[in-house]
Coordinates of C-alpha atoms in Angstrom, one line a residue:
X1 CA -63.6 -7.2 -4.1
X2 CA -60.5 -5.4 -2.1
X3 CA -62.9 -4.5 1.2
X4 CA -64.3 -8.6 1.3
X5 CA -60.6 -9.6 1.3
X6 CA -59.8 -7.3 4.3
X7 CA -63.2 -8.6 5.9
X8 CA -61.9 -12.7 5.6
X9 CA -57.8 -11.3 6.6
X10 CA -59.6 -10.0 9.7
X11 CA -62.0 -13.0 10.3
X12 CA -58.8 -15.2 10.2
X13 CA -56.9 -13.4 12.7
X14 CA -59.8 -12.2 15.2
X15 CA -61.1 -15.9 15.6
X16 CA -57.7 -17.2 16.1
X17 CA -57.7 -14.0 18.7
X18 CA -60.3 -15.7 20.1
X19 CA -59.9 -18.9 20.5
X20 CA -56.2 -18.3 21.9
X21 CA -57.8 -15.7 24.5
X22 CA -59.9 -17.9 25.3
X23 CA -58.1 -21.0 26.6
X24 CA -54.7 -19.2 26.9
X25 CA -54.8 -15.6 28.0
X26 CA -57.8 -15.1 30.2
X27 CA -56.6 -18.2 33.1
X28 CA -53.6 -17.1 33.1
X29 CA -55.0 -13.5 33.6
X30 CA -57.7 -14.0 36.4
X31 CA -54.7 -16.5 37.8
X32 CA -52.3 -13.7 38.1
X33 CA -55.3 -10.7 39.4
X34 CA -54.4 -9.1 36.4
X35 CA -57.6 -9.1 34.7
X36 CA -58.2 -4.8 35.0
X37 CA -55.8 -5.7 31.8
X38 CA -58.2 -8.1 30.5
X39 CA -59.2 -5.6 27.5
X40 CA -56.6 -3.9 26.6
X41 CA -54.7 -7.8 26.3
X42 CA -57.2 -9.2 23.8
X43 CA -56.9 -6.1 22.0
X44 CA -53.2 -5.9 21.7
X45 CA -53.3 -10.1 21.2
X46 CA -54.3 -9.1 17.2
X47 CA -51.1 -7.4 16.9
X48 CA -48.9 -10.8 18.0
X49 CA -50.9 -12.8 16.0
X50 CA -50.9 -10.9 12.9
X51 CA -46.6 -10.6 13.8
X52 CA -46.5 -14.0 14.1
X53 CA -48.2 -14.7 10.6
X54 CA -45.5 -11.4 8.9
X55 CA -43.1 -13.6 10.0
X56 CA -44.1 -17.1 9.7
X57 CA -44.8 -15.7 5.2
X58 CA -41.9 -14.1 4.9
X59 CA -39.1 -16.5 6.2
X60 CA -41.3 -19.4 4.0
X61 CA -40.6 -16.8 0.8
X62 CA -37.7 -14.9 1.6
X63 CA -35.8 -17.5 2.7
X64 CA -35.7 -20.1 -0.4
X65 CA -34.9 -16.9 -3.0
X66 CA -32.2 -15.6 0.0
X67 CA -30.4 -19.5 -0.8
X68 CA -31.0 -19.5 -4.4
X69 CA -29.4 -15.9 -5.7
X70 CA -27.9 -14.3 -3.0
X71 CA -26.8 -10.9 -3.4
X72 CA -24.3 -11.9 -1.7
X73 CA -22.4 -15.2 -0.7
X74 CA -21.1 -15.6 3.5
X75 CA -19.1 -18.7 5.1
X76 CA -21.9 -18.3 8.0
X77 CA -24.6 -16.4 9.2
X78 CA -24.0 -15.4 12.5
X79 CA -23.8 -12.2 12.0
X80 CA -27.9 -12.1 10.6
X81 CA -28.8 -14.1 14.4
X82 CA -28.9 -10.7 16.8
X83 CA -31.5 -9.2 13.4
X84 CA -33.6 -12.4 14.2
X85 CA -34.2 -11.3 18.0
X86 CA -35.2 -7.7 16.8
X87 CA -37.4 -9.4 14.1
X88 CA -39.0 -11.5 16.9
X89 CA -39.1 -8.4 19.7
X90 CA -41.2 -6.1 16.9
X91 CA -43.5 -9.2 15.4
X92 CA -44.4 -10.1 18.1
X93 CA -45.5 -6.5 19.0
X94 CA -43.9 -5.9 22.1
X95 CA -43.2 -1.8 21.4
X96 CA -47.0 -2.3 20.4
X97 CA -47.9 -3.7 23.9
X98 CA -45.0 -0.8 25.1
X99 CA -46.4 2.1 22.6
X100 CA -50.1 1.1 23.5
X101 CA -50.6 1.3 27.6
X102 CA -47.5 3.6 27.3
X103 CA -49.1 6.4 24.9
X104 CA -52.3 5.5 24.7
X105 CA -53.6 7.6 27.5
X106 CA -52.2 10.5 25.2
X107 CA -54.0 9.4 22.6
X108 CA -57.2 9.8 23.6
X109 CA -57.0 13.2 25.7
X110 CA -55.7 13.7 22.6
X111 CA -58.9 13.3 20.5
X112 CA -60.9 14.3 23.0
X113 CA -59.3 17.7 23.0
X114 CA -60.2 17.7 19.6
X115 CA -63.7 16.7 19.8
X116 CA -64.1 19.9 22.9
X117 CA -62.8 21.9 20.4
X118 CA -64.7 20.7 17.4
X119 CA -62.2 19.6 15.1
X120 CA -62.1 17.2 13.4
X121 CA -59.9 14.5 12.0
X122 CA -58.8 15.3 7.9
X123 CA -60.7 12.4 6.3
X124 CA -58.6 11.4 3.4
X125 CA -61.5 8.9 2.2
X126 CA -64.6 11.7 1.8
X127 CA -62.3 14.0 -0.7
X128 CA -64.6 12.9 -3.2
X129 CA -67.7 11.1 -1.9
X130 CA -68.0 8.1 -4.2
X131 CA -64.5 7.9 -5.7
X132 CA -61.9 8.0 -2.4
X133 CA -64.8 6.5 -0.6
X134 CA -63.9 3.2 -2.6
X135 CA -62.2 0.5 0.3
X136 CA -59.3 0.2 -2.7
X137 CA -59.5 3.2 -3.3
X138 CA -58.5 4.7 0.3
X139 CA -56.2 2.3 0.9
X140 CA -53.7 3.3 -1.2
X141 CA -54.3 7.0 -0.5
X142 CA -53.4 6.3 3.6
X143 CA -50.3 4.2 2.0
X144 CA -48.8 7.0 -0.2
X145 CA -49.4 9.8 2.8
X146 CA -47.4 7.3 5.3
X147 CA -44.6 6.7 2.8
X148 CA -44.6 10.1 1.7
X149 CA -43.8 10.7 6.0
X150 CA -41.9 8.0 6.3
X151 CA -39.8 9.2 3.4
X152 CA -39.4 12.4 6.1
X153 CA -38.7 10.5 9.0
X154 CA -36.2 9.1 7.3
X155 CA -34.5 11.5 6.2
X156 CA -34.0 13.1 9.0
X157 CA -32.6 9.9 10.7
X158 CA -29.4 10.5 8.9
X159 CA -29.9 14.4 8.5
X160 CA -30.0 15.0 12.4
X161 CA -26.9 13.7 14.6
X162 CA -28.2 12.4 17.6
X163 CA -31.2 10.8 15.9
X164 CA -28.4 9.5 13.3
X165 CA -26.6 7.4 16.4
X166 CA -29.7 5.4 17.0
X167 CA -30.1 4.6 13.3
X168 CA -26.9 3.6 12.9
X169 CA -27.7 0.4 14.6
X170 CA -29.6 -0.3 11.2
X171 CA -27.0 0.6 9.0
X172 CA -24.1 -1.0 11.4
X173 CA -25.2 -3.9 9.5
X174 CA -22.4 -5.5 6.9
X175 CA -25.0 -8.9 5.9
X176 CA -28.2 -7.5 5.3
X177 CA -31.0 -10.1 5.5
X178 CA -34.5 -10.8 5.4
X179 CA -34.3 -10.4 9.1
X180 CA -32.2 -6.9 8.5
X181 CA -35.6 -4.9 8.3
X182 CA -36.5 -4.5 11.7
X183 CA -32.8 -4.4 13.5
X184 CA -33.4 -0.6 14.9
X185 CA -32.6 1.2 18.3
X186 CA -35.7 0.2 20.5
X187 CA -36.2 3.8 21.3
X188 CA -36.2 5.2 17.3
X189 CA -38.6 2.1 16.5
X190 CA -41.3 3.8 19.6
X191 CA -40.4 7.1 18.4
X192 CA -41.7 6.3 14.5
X193 CA -44.7 3.5 16.6
X194 CA -45.8 7.5 17.8
X195 CA -45.4 9.0 14.7
X196 CA -47.1 6.7 12.3
X197 CA -50.5 6.3 15.1
X198 CA -50.4 9.4 15.2
X199 CA -50.2 10.8 10.7
X200 CA -53.1 7.8 10.2
X201 CA -55.2 9.0 13.8
X202 CA -55.3 12.7 12.0
X203 CA -55.9 11.0 8.2
X204 CA -58.5 9.4 9.6
X205 CA -57.2 5.9 8.5
X206 CA -60.1 2.7 10.0
X207 CA -58.2 0.4 12.5
X208 CA -59.0 -3.1 10.1
X209 CA -57.2 -1.0 7.5
X210 CA -53.8 0.3 10.1
X211 CA -53.0 -3.4 10.6
X212 CA -53.2 -4.0 6.9
X213 CA -51.0 -1.1 6.7
X214 CA -48.3 -1.6 8.7
X215 CA -48.3 -5.4 7.8
X216 CA -48.1 -5.0 4.2
X217 CA -45.0 -2.7 4.6
X218 CA -43.2 -4.9 6.9
X219 CA -43.6 -7.5 4.3
X220 CA -42.2 -5.5 1.7
X221 CA -39.7 -3.5 3.5
X222 CA -38.4 -7.5 5.0
X223 CA -38.0 -8.0 1.2
X224 CA -36.1 -4.9 0.3
X225 CA -33.4 -5.9 3.1
X226 CA -33.4 -9.7 1.7
X227 CA -29.8 -11.2 0.4
X228 CA -31.3 -11.3 -2.7
X229 CA -30.5 -10.3 -6.1
X230 CA -33.4 -9.3 -7.7
X231 CA -33.5 -6.3 -9.7
X232 CA -37.5 -5.2 -10.9
X233 CA -36.5 -3.5 -14.1
X234 CA -36.9 -0.1 -15.6
X235 CA -40.8 0.9 -14.6
X236 CA -40.6 -1.4 -11.7
X237 CA -38.1 0.0 -10.1
X238 CA -39.8 3.6 -10.5
X239 CA -42.6 2.4 -9.0
X240 CA -41.6 0.2 -5.9
X241 CA -38.7 -0.1 -3.6
X242 CA -36.4 -2.8 -5.0
X243 CA -33.6 -4.6 -2.8
X244 CA -31.0 -4.0 -5.5
X245 CA -32.4 0.2 -4.7
X246 CA -32.2 -0.5 -0.5
X247 CA -28.9 -2.2 -0.9
X248 CA -27.5 1.3 -2.5
X249 CA -28.9 3.1 0.6
X250 CA -26.8 0.6 2.8
X251 CA -23.6 0.7 0.6
X252 CA -20.8 2.2 2.5
X253 CA -20.2 6.0 0.9
X254 CA -22.9 6.4 -0.7
X255 CA -26.0 5.3 2.6
X256 CA -25.2 7.8 5.4
X257 CA -22.7 10.9 2.9
X258 CA -22.6 13.7 0.8
X259 CA -25.1 17.2 0.9
X260 CA -28.5 14.9 1.2
X261 CA -27.0 12.2 3.8
X262 CA -26.9 9.4 2.2
X263 CA -29.2 7.6 -1.2
X264 CA -32.8 5.9 -1.7
X265 CA -34.3 6.6 1.4
X266 CA -38.0 5.5 -0.1
X267 CA -39.7 3.2 2.6
X268 CA -41.8 1.8 -0.1
X269 CA -42.4 4.3 -3.2
X270 CA -39.0 5.6 -4.3
X271 CA -41.0 8.2 -6.2
X272 CA -39.9 11.1 -3.3
X273 CA -36.4 10.2 -3.8
X274 CA -37.2 11.1 -8.0
X275 CA -39.3 14.3 -6.5
X276 CA -36.4 15.8 -4.5
X277 CA -32.9 14.1 -5.7
X278 CA -31.7 11.9 -3.1
X279 CA -32.2 9.1 -5.9
X280 CA -29.5 6.9 -7.2
X281 CA -30.4 4.0 -10.2
X282 CA -26.7 2.5 -9.4
X283 CA -26.5 -1.1 -9.2
X284 CA -23.3 -1.6 -9.0
X285 CA -22.8 -4.2 -5.8
X286 CA -20.9 -3.0 -2.6
X287 CA -20.5 -3.9 0.7
X288 CA -23.0 -2.4 3.2
X289 CA -22.5 -1.2 6.5
X290 CA -21.1 2.6 7.8
X291 CA -17.5 3.9 6.6
X292 CA -16.0 4.3 9.9
X293 CA -16.1 0.6 10.3
X294 CA -13.7 0.1 8.0
X295 CA -10.0 -0.4 9.4
X296 CA -8.0 2.9 8.2
X297 CA -4.4 0.7 8.1
X298 CA -3.6 -0.1 12.3
X299 CA -6.3 1.3 13.5
X300 CA -9.6 -0.9 13.7
X301 CA -12.6 -0.1 13.1
X302 CA -16.0 1.0 15.5
X303 CA -17.2 -0.4 17.7
X304 CA -21.2 -1.0 16.9
X305 CA -21.6 -4.1 18.6
X306 CA -22.3 -7.6 17.9
X307 CA -25.1 -8.3 20.3
X308 CA -28.2 -6.7 21.1
X309 CA -27.8 -4.6 24.3
X310 CA -24.5 -3.3 23.2
X311 CA -25.9 -2.8 19.8
X312 CA -27.8 0.1 22.3
X313 CA -25.4 0.8 24.6
X314 CA -23.0 1.7 22.5
X315 CA -25.5 4.2 20.6
X316 CA -26.6 6.0 23.9
X317 CA -22.5 6.4 24.1
X318 CA -22.7 8.1 21.0
X319 CA -25.2 10.4 22.1
X320 CA -23.4 11.4 24.5
X321 CA -20.2 11.7 22.8
X322 CA -21.7 13.9 20.2
X323 CA -23.6 16.3 22.6
X324 CA -20.0 16.5 24.4
X325 CA -18.2 17.7 21.3
X326 CA -20.7 20.5 20.5
X327 CA -20.4 21.7 24.4
X328 CA -17.2 21.7 23.7
X329 CA -17.2 23.2 19.9
X330 CA -20.1 26.4 21.8
X331 CA -16.8 26.4 24.8
X332 CA -15.9 30.5 25.3
X333 CA -13.2 30.4 23.3
X334 CA -13.6 28.1 20.7
X335 CA -13.8 29.1 17.5
X336 CA -14.7 26.0 16.2
X337 CA -19.1 26.0 15.0
X338 CA -21.2 23.5 15.8
X339 CA -21.4 20.6 13.7

């Protein structure tokens, strides 16, 4: 049954891919003399279609819920517009296209090196023949492994200072909505895509399942960030990351502070937070954002930028300031330790 669902979805997307490519994309490539990219563009188009379908499903389900059961009521949605831009950039596959054309040769070389040295990929679906080879079981195994990697990737984003300055673009949103999931520095997105593609390659995730894994993960993370007052109940909260659970991660004073540099880092599953003691079950509704965005007396809060360009530029400025600060503390005669 699970395999038939995979096949049905794949057939729908593949049909749309072929029609769009033959009628629109290929004639354009021929006209501008880019037929050398013929096959690569056809493959990339699959991701673009999946992304558009993701956005349509996400909006159709979550926007009405945001209107019916908002966690916060806003006078306007002005601060949310830039997040919609992030979403379309990510979902339309622009990053995937960049990643594909830039890093695919590296992955091909890596695979060739593995074959040359007779090193096999870790085929997780062959751990227990007859059981783990079942599509639904293999899918769940891949999901759990990638979610575990996602937990530690996310936690390191908060722990490593320079990395945090990139991730701070995501946390600086004070109006969380269905669009907020994709609000992230593009450099961090590229790094993340590289890490997860590498892990998926090593553990042997089939391409068709990888597409579904990415789509499911993206949709669930959009649910988590949506401005909806939803709680999954005692058991549900311990099975899947809910909007209430993840909102705590974005709360000022909780999401990036303390000895663990925050709480509730889980991507889809709260299990890792429970296992590694970074969980908070507090459901109290708190303002979201970063503490230094708040004004202190007459001193204005830190500016993280309101637009797409300014948010990226200011992140690089913060990184430069952090590096300069470290160099200053390490200079001869300094008694301070680098942070």
